[in-house]
PDB file of C-alpha atoms in Angstrom:
ATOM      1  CA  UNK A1310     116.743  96.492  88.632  1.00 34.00           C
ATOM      2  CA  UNK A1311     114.281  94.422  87.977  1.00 34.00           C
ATOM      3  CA  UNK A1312     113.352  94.307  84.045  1.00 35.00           C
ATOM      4  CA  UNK A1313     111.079  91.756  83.668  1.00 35.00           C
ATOM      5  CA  UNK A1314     108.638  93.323  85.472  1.00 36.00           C
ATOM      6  CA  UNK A1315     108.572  96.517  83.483  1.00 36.00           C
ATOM      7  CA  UNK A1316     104.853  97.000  81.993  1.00 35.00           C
ATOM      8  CA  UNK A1317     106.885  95.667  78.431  1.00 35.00           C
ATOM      9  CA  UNK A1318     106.816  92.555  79.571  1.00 34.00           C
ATOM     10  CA  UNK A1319     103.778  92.173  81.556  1.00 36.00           C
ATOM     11  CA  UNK A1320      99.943  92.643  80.977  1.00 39.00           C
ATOM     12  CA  UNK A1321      98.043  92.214  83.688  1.00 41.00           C
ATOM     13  CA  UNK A1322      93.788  90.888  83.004  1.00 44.00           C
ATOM     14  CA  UNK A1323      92.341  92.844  85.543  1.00 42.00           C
ATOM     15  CA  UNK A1324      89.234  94.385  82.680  1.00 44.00           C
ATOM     16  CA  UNK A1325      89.394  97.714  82.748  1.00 51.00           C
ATOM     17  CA  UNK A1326      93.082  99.067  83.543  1.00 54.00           C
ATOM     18  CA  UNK A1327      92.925  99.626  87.447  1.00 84.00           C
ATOM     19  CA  UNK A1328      95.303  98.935  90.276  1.00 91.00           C
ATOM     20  CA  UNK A1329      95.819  95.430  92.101  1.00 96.00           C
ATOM     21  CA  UNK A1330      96.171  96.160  96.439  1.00 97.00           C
ATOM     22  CA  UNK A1331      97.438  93.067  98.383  1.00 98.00           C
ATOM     23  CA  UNK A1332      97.578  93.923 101.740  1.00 97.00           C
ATOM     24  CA  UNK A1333      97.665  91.704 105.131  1.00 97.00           C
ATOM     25  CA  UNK A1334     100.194  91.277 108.148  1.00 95.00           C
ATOM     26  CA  UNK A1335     103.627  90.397 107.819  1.00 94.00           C
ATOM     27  CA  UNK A1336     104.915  87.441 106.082  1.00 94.00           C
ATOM     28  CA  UNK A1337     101.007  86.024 105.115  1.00 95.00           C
ATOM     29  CA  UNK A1338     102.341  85.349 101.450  1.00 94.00           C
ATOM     30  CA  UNK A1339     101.330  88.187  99.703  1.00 95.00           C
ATOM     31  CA  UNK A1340     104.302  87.700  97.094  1.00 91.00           C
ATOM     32  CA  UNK A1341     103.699  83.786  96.911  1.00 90.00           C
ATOM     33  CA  UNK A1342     100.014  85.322  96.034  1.00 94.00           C
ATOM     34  CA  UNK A1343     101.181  87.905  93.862  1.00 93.00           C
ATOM     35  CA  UNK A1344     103.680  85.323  91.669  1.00 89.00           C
ATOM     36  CA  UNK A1345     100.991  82.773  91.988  1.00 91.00           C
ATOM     37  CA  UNK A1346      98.497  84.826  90.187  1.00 92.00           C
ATOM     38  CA  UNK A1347     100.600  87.179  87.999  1.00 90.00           C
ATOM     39  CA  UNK A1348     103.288  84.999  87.028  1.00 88.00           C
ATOM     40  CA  UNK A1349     105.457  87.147  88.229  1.00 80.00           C
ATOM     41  CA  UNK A1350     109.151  85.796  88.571  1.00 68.00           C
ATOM     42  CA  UNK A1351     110.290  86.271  92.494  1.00 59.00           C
ATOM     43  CA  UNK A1352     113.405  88.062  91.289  1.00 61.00           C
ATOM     44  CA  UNK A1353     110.343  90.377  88.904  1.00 70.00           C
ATOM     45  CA  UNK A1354     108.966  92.277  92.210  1.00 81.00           C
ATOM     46  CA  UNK A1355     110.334  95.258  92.805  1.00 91.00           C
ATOM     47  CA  UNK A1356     110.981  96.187  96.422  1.00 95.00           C
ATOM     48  CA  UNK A1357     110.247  99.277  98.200  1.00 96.00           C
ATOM     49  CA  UNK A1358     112.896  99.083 100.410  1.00 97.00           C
ATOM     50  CA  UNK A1359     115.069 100.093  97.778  1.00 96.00           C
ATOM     51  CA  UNK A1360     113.855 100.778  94.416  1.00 95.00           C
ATOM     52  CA  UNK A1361     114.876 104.306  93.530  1.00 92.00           C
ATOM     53  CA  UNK A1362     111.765 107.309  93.761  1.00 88.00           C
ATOM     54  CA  UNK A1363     112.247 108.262  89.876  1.00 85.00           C
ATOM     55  CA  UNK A1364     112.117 105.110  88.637  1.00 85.00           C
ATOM     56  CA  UNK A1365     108.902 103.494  90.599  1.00 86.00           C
ATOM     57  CA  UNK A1366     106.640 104.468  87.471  1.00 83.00           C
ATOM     58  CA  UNK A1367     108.921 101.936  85.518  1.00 81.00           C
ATOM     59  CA  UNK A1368     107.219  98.875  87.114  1.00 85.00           C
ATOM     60  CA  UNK A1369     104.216  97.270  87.162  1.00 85.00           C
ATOM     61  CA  UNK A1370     104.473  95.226  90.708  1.00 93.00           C
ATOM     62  CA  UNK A1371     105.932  96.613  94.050  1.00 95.00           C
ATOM     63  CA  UNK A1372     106.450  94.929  97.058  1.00 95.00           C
ATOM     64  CA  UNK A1373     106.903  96.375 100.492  1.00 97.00           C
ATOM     65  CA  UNK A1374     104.980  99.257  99.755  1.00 97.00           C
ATOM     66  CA  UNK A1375     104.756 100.551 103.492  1.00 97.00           C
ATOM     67  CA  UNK A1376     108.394 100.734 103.758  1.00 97.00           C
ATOM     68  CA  UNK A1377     108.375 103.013 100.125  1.00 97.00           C
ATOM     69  CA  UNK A1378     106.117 105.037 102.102  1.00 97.00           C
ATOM     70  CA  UNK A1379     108.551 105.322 104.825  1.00 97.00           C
ATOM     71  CA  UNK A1380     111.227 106.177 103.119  1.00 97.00           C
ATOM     72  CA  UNK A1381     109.293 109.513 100.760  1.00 96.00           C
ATOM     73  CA  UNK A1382     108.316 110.492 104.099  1.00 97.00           C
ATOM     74  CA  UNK A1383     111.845 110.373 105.825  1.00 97.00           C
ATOM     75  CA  UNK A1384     112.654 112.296 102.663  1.00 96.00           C
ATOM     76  CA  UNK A1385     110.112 115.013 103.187  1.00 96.00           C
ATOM     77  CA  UNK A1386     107.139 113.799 100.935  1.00 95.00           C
ATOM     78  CA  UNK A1387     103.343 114.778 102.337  1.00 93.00           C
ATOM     79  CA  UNK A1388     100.879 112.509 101.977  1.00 92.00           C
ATOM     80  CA  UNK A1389      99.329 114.504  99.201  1.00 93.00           C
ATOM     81  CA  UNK A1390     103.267 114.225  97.016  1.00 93.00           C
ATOM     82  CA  UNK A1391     103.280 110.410  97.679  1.00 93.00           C
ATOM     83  CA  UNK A1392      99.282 110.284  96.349  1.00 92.00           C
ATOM     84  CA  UNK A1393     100.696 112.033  93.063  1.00 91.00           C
ATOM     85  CA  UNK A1394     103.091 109.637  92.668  1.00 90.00           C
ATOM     86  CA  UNK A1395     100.664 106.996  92.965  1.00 91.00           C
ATOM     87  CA  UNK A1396      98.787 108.221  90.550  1.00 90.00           C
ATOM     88  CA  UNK A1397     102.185 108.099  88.096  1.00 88.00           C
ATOM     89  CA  UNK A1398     102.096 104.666  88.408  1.00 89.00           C
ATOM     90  CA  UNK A1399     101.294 102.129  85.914  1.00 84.00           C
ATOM     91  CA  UNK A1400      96.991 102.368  85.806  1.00 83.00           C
ATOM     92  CA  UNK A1401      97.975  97.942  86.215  1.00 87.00           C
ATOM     93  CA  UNK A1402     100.239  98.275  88.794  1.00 92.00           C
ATOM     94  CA  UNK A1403     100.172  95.289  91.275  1.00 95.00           C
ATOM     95  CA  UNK A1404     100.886  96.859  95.008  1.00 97.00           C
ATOM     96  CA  UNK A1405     101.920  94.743  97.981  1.00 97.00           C
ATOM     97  CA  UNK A1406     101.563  95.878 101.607  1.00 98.00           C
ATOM     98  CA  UNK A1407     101.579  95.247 104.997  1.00 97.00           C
ATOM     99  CA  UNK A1408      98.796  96.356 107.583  1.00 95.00           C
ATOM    100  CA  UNK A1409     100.776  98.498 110.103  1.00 94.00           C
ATOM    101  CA  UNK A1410      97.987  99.872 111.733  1.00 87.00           C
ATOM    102  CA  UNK A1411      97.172  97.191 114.210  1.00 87.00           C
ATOM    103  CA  UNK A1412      98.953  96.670 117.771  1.00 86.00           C
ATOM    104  CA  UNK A1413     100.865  98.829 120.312  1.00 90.00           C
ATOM    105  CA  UNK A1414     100.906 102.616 119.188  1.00 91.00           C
ATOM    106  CA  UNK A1415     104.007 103.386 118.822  1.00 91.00           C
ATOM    107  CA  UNK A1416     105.730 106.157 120.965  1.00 95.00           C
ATOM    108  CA  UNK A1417     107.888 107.606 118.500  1.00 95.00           C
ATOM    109  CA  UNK A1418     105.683 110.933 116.894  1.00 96.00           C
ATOM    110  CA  UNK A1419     107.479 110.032 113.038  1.00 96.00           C
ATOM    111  CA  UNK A1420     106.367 106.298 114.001  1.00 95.00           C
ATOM    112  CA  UNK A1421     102.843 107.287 114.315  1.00 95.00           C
ATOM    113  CA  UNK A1422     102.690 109.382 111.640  1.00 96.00           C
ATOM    114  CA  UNK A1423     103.932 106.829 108.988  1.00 96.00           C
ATOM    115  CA  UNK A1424     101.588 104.671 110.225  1.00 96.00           C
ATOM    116  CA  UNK A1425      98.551 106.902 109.763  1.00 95.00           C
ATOM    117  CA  UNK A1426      99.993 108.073 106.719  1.00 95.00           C
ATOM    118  CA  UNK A1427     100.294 104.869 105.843  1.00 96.00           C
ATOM    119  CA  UNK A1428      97.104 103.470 105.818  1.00 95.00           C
ATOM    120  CA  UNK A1429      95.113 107.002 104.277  1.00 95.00           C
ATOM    121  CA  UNK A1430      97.498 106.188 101.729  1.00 96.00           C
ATOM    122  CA  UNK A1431      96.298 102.479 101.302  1.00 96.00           C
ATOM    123  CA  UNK A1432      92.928 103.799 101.375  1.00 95.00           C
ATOM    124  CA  UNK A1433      93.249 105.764  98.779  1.00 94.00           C
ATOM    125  CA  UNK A1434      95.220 102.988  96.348  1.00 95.00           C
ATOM    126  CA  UNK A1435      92.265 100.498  97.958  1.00 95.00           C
ATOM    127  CA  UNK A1436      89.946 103.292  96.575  1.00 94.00           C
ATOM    128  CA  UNK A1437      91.651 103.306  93.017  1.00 92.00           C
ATOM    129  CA  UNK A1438      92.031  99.907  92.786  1.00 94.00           C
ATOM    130  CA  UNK A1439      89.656  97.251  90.538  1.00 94.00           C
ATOM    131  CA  UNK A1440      90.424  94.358  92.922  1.00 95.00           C
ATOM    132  CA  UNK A1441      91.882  94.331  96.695  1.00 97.00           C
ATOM    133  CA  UNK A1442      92.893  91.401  98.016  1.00 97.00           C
ATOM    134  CA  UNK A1443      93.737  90.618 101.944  1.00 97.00           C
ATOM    135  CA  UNK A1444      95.597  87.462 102.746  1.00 97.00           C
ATOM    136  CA  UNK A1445      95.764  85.666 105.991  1.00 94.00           C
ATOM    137  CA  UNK A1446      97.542  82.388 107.078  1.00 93.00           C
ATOM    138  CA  UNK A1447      98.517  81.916 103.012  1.00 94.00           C
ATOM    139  CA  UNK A1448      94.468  82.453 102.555  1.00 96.00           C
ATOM    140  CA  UNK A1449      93.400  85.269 100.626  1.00 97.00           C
ATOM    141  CA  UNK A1450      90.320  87.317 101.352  1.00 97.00           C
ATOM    142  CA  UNK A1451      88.844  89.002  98.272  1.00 96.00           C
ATOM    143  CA  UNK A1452      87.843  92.679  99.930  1.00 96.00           C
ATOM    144  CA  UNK A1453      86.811  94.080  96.421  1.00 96.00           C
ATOM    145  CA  UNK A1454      86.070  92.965  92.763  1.00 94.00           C
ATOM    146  CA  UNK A1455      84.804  95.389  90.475  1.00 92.00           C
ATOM    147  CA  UNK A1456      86.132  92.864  87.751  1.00 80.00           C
ATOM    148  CA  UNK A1457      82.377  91.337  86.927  1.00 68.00           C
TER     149      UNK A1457
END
């Protein structure tokens, strides 16, 4: 488990208490980003390839978010029961993504489906969210700031 990333430990300068979306393709260094600027600890990030459901309120930085996703949705979770549980997150909560939604469409129908589900989910947390950032080649992109 990963402790010293619980919101005990951690406050997060963001103004008013909103979420934090990095998003951007596969390794771009959105965790480099998100240590870089948080001071989060590597070991500090929770994954969600295999941080338990109940427990995902408990932290205040996730990485792998898509793959979470994934995973409430091989379990039977809707789109609207994984929004809810976004919503029980920390109101600071520092979420790390990849984009999924670009290349071939895959075949497979669940395939598809995370993917779409995916990214109206990411919409929504972009939606929530005081800043989004998008990172590229180590280079991040500021998409939103409503920190001024």
């Amino acid at each position: 488990a990963c402790n010293a990333c619980s919101s005990s430990h951690y406050t997060i300068d963001m103004g008013e208490n909103k979420m934090y979306l990095i998003t951007g393709g596969a390794y771009q260094g959105k965790s480099n980003y998100a240590v870089s600027v948080f001071k989060f600890e590597n070991n500090s990030i929770v994954d969600g390839k295999t941080v338990n459901f109940e427990e995902i309120n408990k932290y205040l930085c996730i990485k792998n978010f898509h793959i979470l996703v994934r995973r409430m949705m091989k379990d039977g979770k809707t789109t609207e029961e994984i929004k809810i549980i976004v919503d029980s997150l920390n109101e600071n909560t520092v979420i790390i993504t990849d984009e999924i939604g670009n290349g071939i469409i895959p075949v497979d129908q669940f395939e598809r489906d995370w993917r779409e589900q995916t990214g109206r989910i990411c919409c929504y947390i972009a939606s929530q969210s005081r800043k989004v950032v998008r990172l590229t080649g180590g280079i991040p992109v500021i998409i939103k700031d409503e920190s001024k």
